[in-house]
Amino acid sequence: MHKITLAAVLLGLSSSIALAGPTVTVTFKNQGKTDVRYQVIGKNEIETQANASPKPVSVVPAGRSDTYYIASPLSPDVNYAFVRYTDGARQCEFRTTFVNVPKPGGLLNNGVIPKVPQWNKTATGSGGAFCNAEITYYNMATLEWSVEFTMR
């Protein structure tokens, strides 16, 4: 009975691993003069935190940074990171997404639909915060990418 349960668990894990989207490496840089707090509000931010390893630190001191990795279990063709940092009145909302979009024009000779990878990023500030998002790396073979989010 235990062997069957173990086999079912391993099968479930392998199928979820196979469905995972490409990993995004997130580096958040606090270039301001005050400590900032990582804040989770919406559904996408909750899912980002749940998929992060290690978890983002709750406070990033002035002049310091935090790095973490996010892999979405949704699909091999989708991943995202939505994060928010605040020091009270000032706030930055950052987003980065990956989607592997089917290319118009039909099937390849082997019956596979070609796809076009698309990486995006945004940074929205409020309360006088300067926020910047920059994709610093992407790998066409693995589709993994890195993004830097900066708050000043």
mmCIF file of C-alpha atoms in Angstrom:
data_model
loop_
_atom_site.group_PDB
_atom_site.id
_atom_site.type_symbol
_atom_site.label_atom_id
_atom_site.label_comp_id
_atom_site.label_asym_id
_atom_site.label_seq_id
_atom_site.Cartn_x
_atom_site.Cartn_y
_atom_site.Cartn_z
ATOM 1 C CA MET A 1 0.000 0.000 0.000
ATOM 2 C CA HIS A 2 2.823 2.423 0.810
ATOM 3 C CA LYS A 3 4.484 1.737 -2.548
ATOM 4 C CA ILE A 4 1.294 2.671 -4.372
ATOM 5 C CA THR A 5 0.924 5.876 -2.367
ATOM 6 C CA LEU A 6 4.571 6.776 -2.948
ATOM 7 C CA ALA A 7 4.203 6.108 -6.671
ATOM 8 C CA ALA A 8 1.116 8.340 -6.818
ATOM 9 C CA VAL A 9 2.902 11.138 -4.970
ATOM 10 C CA LEU A 10 5.979 10.874 -7.211
ATOM 11 C CA LEU A 11 3.787 10.860 -10.301
ATOM 12 C CA GLY A 12 1.991 13.984 -9.062
ATOM 13 C CA LEU A 13 5.282 15.717 -8.287
ATOM 14 C CA SER A 14 6.787 14.870 -11.638
ATOM 15 C CA SER A 15 3.725 16.139 -13.481
ATOM 16 C CA SER A 16 3.725 19.400 -11.514
ATOM 17 C CA ILE A 17 7.449 19.835 -12.098
ATOM 18 C CA ALA A 18 6.930 19.225 -15.812
ATOM 19 C CA LEU A 19 4.257 21.941 -15.874
ATOM 20 C CA ALA A 20 6.329 24.562 -14.057
ATOM 21 C CA GLY A 21 7.071 27.713 -15.974
ATOM 22 C CA PRO A 22 10.607 29.037 -16.420
ATOM 23 C CA THR A 23 12.139 30.441 -13.251
ATOM 24 C CA VAL A 24 12.517 34.175 -12.797
ATOM 25 C CA THR A 25 15.308 35.481 -10.570
ATOM 26 C CA VAL A 26 14.096 38.634 -8.819
ATOM 27 C CA THR A 27 16.546 41.080 -7.286
ATOM 28 C CA PHE A 28 15.005 43.944 -5.369
ATOM 29 C CA LYS A 29 17.331 46.887 -4.648
ATOM 30 C CA ASN A 30 16.477 49.480 -2.025
ATOM 31 C CA GLN A 31 18.468 52.521 -3.119
ATOM 32 C CA GLY A 32 16.562 54.841 -0.800
ATOM 33 C CA LYS A 33 17.529 56.312 2.554
ATOM 34 C CA THR A 34 14.946 54.407 4.602
ATOM 35 C CA ASP A 35 14.130 50.738 5.152
ATOM 36 C CA VAL A 36 11.289 49.378 3.008
ATOM 37 C CA ARG A 37 8.771 46.664 3.783
ATOM 38 C CA TYR A 38 7.738 43.856 1.431
ATOM 39 C CA GLN A 39 3.942 43.917 1.315
ATOM 40 C CA VAL A 40 1.488 41.348 -0.026
ATOM 41 C CA ILE A 41 -1.994 42.565 -0.941
ATOM 42 C CA GLY A 42 -3.579 41.020 -4.054
ATOM 43 C CA LYS A 43 -4.081 37.483 -5.363
ATOM 44 C CA ASN A 44 -1.099 37.638 -7.747
ATOM 45 C CA GLU A 45 1.153 38.925 -4.957
ATOM 46 C CA ILE A 46 -0.015 36.105 -2.680
ATOM 47 C CA GLU A 47 0.728 33.529 -5.397
ATOM 48 C CA THR A 48 4.112 35.134 -6.110
ATOM 49 C CA GLN A 49 5.056 34.842 -2.438
ATOM 50 C CA ALA A 50 3.815 31.225 -2.312
ATOM 51 C CA ASN A 51 5.956 30.315 -5.364
ATOM 52 C CA ALA A 52 9.086 32.158 -4.158
ATOM 53 C CA SER A 53 12.200 30.429 -2.858
ATOM 54 C CA PRO A 54 13.553 31.634 -0.567
ATOM 55 C CA LYS A 55 10.673 33.831 0.563
ATOM 56 C CA PRO A 56 11.277 37.572 0.133
ATOM 57 C CA VAL A 57 12.563 39.172 3.340
ATOM 58 C CA SER A 58 9.985 41.317 5.108
ATOM 59 C CA VAL A 59 12.254 44.381 5.473
ATOM 60 C CA VAL A 60 15.018 45.477 3.111
ATOM 61 C CA PRO A 61 17.317 48.005 4.807
ATOM 62 C CA ALA A 62 18.361 51.188 3.001
ATOM 63 C CA GLY A 63 21.150 50.477 0.521
ATOM 64 C CA ARG A 64 20.591 46.696 0.581
ATOM 65 C CA SER A 65 19.006 44.145 -1.736
ATOM 66 C CA ASP A 66 17.113 40.862 -1.647
ATOM 67 C CA THR A 67 17.162 38.067 -4.248
ATOM 68 C CA TYR A 68 14.702 35.202 -4.665
ATOM 69 C CA TYR A 69 13.463 32.821 -7.362
ATOM 70 C CA ILE A 70 9.921 32.243 -8.555
ATOM 71 C CA ALA A 71 8.622 29.310 -10.563
ATOM 72 C CA SER A 72 4.903 29.169 -11.277
ATOM 73 C CA PRO A 73 3.289 25.720 -11.318
ATOM 74 C CA LEU A 74 0.600 26.919 -13.765
ATOM 75 C CA SER A 75 2.116 25.992 -17.120
ATOM 76 C CA PRO A 76 5.489 25.600 -18.853
ATOM 77 C CA ASP A 77 4.448 28.614 -20.942
ATOM 78 C CA VAL A 78 3.641 31.072 -18.125
ATOM 79 C CA ASN A 79 5.332 32.623 -15.101
ATOM 80 C CA TYR A 80 5.128 35.920 -13.271
ATOM 81 C CA ALA A 81 6.206 37.877 -10.225
ATOM 82 C CA PHE A 82 4.087 40.663 -8.718
ATOM 83 C CA VAL A 83 5.714 42.350 -5.716
ATOM 84 C CA ARG A 84 5.166 45.522 -3.701
ATOM 85 C CA TYR A 85 7.500 47.466 -1.417
ATOM 86 C CA THR A 86 6.626 50.427 0.798
ATOM 87 C CA ASP A 87 8.159 52.717 3.386
ATOM 88 C CA GLY A 88 4.803 54.093 4.487
ATOM 89 C CA ALA A 89 3.767 56.915 2.151
ATOM 90 C CA ARG A 90 5.992 55.841 -0.748
ATOM 91 C CA GLN A 91 5.259 52.620 -2.600
ATOM 92 C CA CYS A 92 6.491 50.659 -5.625
ATOM 93 C CA GLU A 93 4.515 47.943 -7.392
ATOM 94 C CA PHE A 94 6.608 45.741 -9.667
ATOM 95 C CA ARG A 95 5.520 43.141 -12.199
ATOM 96 C CA THR A 96 7.339 40.843 -14.540
ATOM 97 C CA THR A 97 5.663 38.260 -16.743
ATOM 98 C CA PHE A 98 6.600 35.552 -19.185
ATOM 99 C CA VAL A 99 4.291 34.059 -21.788
ATOM 100 C CA ASN A 100 5.186 31.662 -24.574
ATOM 101 C CA VAL A 101 2.653 32.726 -27.205
ATOM 102 C CA PRO A 102 1.650 30.431 -30.090
ATOM 103 C CA LYS A 103 3.006 31.859 -33.338
ATOM 104 C CA PRO A 104 0.440 32.475 -36.044
ATOM 105 C CA GLY A 105 0.893 30.463 -39.169
ATOM 106 C CA GLY A 106 0.197 26.841 -38.412
ATOM 107 C CA LEU A 107 2.126 23.759 -37.475
ATOM 108 C CA LEU A 108 5.725 22.791 -37.944
ATOM 109 C CA ASN A 109 6.528 19.608 -39.903
ATOM 110 C CA ASN A 110 6.419 17.555 -36.688
ATOM 111 C CA GLY A 111 2.937 18.860 -35.793
ATOM 112 C CA VAL A 112 4.169 21.246 -33.091
ATOM 113 C CA ILE A 113 2.845 24.797 -32.956
ATOM 114 C CA PRO A 114 5.803 27.207 -32.855
ATOM 115 C CA LYS A 115 5.843 29.659 -29.952
ATOM 116 C CA VAL A 116 7.308 33.106 -29.414
ATOM 117 C CA PRO A 117 8.584 33.873 -25.889
ATOM 118 C CA GLN A 118 7.674 37.270 -24.459
ATOM 119 C CA TRP A 119 9.147 38.780 -21.282
ATOM 120 C CA ASN A 120 7.604 41.942 -19.819
ATOM 121 C CA LYS A 121 8.176 44.197 -16.822
ATOM 122 C CA THR A 122 6.552 47.236 -15.230
ATOM 123 C CA ALA A 123 7.200 49.471 -12.253
ATOM 124 C CA THR A 124 4.578 51.807 -10.811
ATOM 125 C CA GLY A 125 5.403 54.277 -8.065
ATOM 126 C CA SER A 126 3.260 56.368 -5.766
ATOM 127 C CA GLY A 127 3.839 58.849 -2.974
ATOM 128 C CA GLY A 128 6.977 60.220 -4.608
ATOM 129 C CA ALA A 129 8.756 56.870 -4.967
ATOM 130 C CA PHE A 130 11.046 56.299 -7.941
ATOM 131 C CA CYS A 131 10.573 52.734 -9.179
ATOM 132 C CA ASN A 132 12.367 50.954 -12.013
ATOM 133 C CA ALA A 133 12.139 47.458 -13.495
ATOM 134 C CA GLU A 134 14.784 46.061 -15.822
ATOM 135 C CA ILE A 135 15.100 42.614 -17.378
ATOM 136 C CA THR A 136 18.801 41.908 -17.047
ATOM 137 C CA TYR A 137 19.021 38.412 -18.571
ATOM 138 C CA TYR A 138 17.020 35.815 -20.447
ATOM 139 C CA ASN A 139 17.909 32.386 -21.762
ATOM 140 C CA MET A 140 16.333 31.356 -25.073
ATOM 141 C CA ALA A 141 16.963 27.653 -24.380
ATOM 142 C CA THR A 142 15.456 27.426 -20.863
ATOM 143 C CA LEU A 143 13.317 30.608 -21.074
ATOM 144 C CA GLU A 144 14.453 31.571 -17.554
ATOM 145 C CA TRP A 145 15.067 35.248 -16.932
ATOM 146 C CA SER A 146 16.305 37.730 -14.359
ATOM 147 C CA VAL A 147 14.797 41.054 -13.389
ATOM 148 C CA GLU A 148 15.995 43.890 -11.162
ATOM 149 C CA PHE A 149 13.428 45.982 -9.310
ATOM 150 C CA THR A 150 14.823 49.219 -7.895
ATOM 151 C CA MET A 151 13.211 51.616 -5.422
ATOM 152 C CA ARG A 152 14.531 55.084 -4.549
#
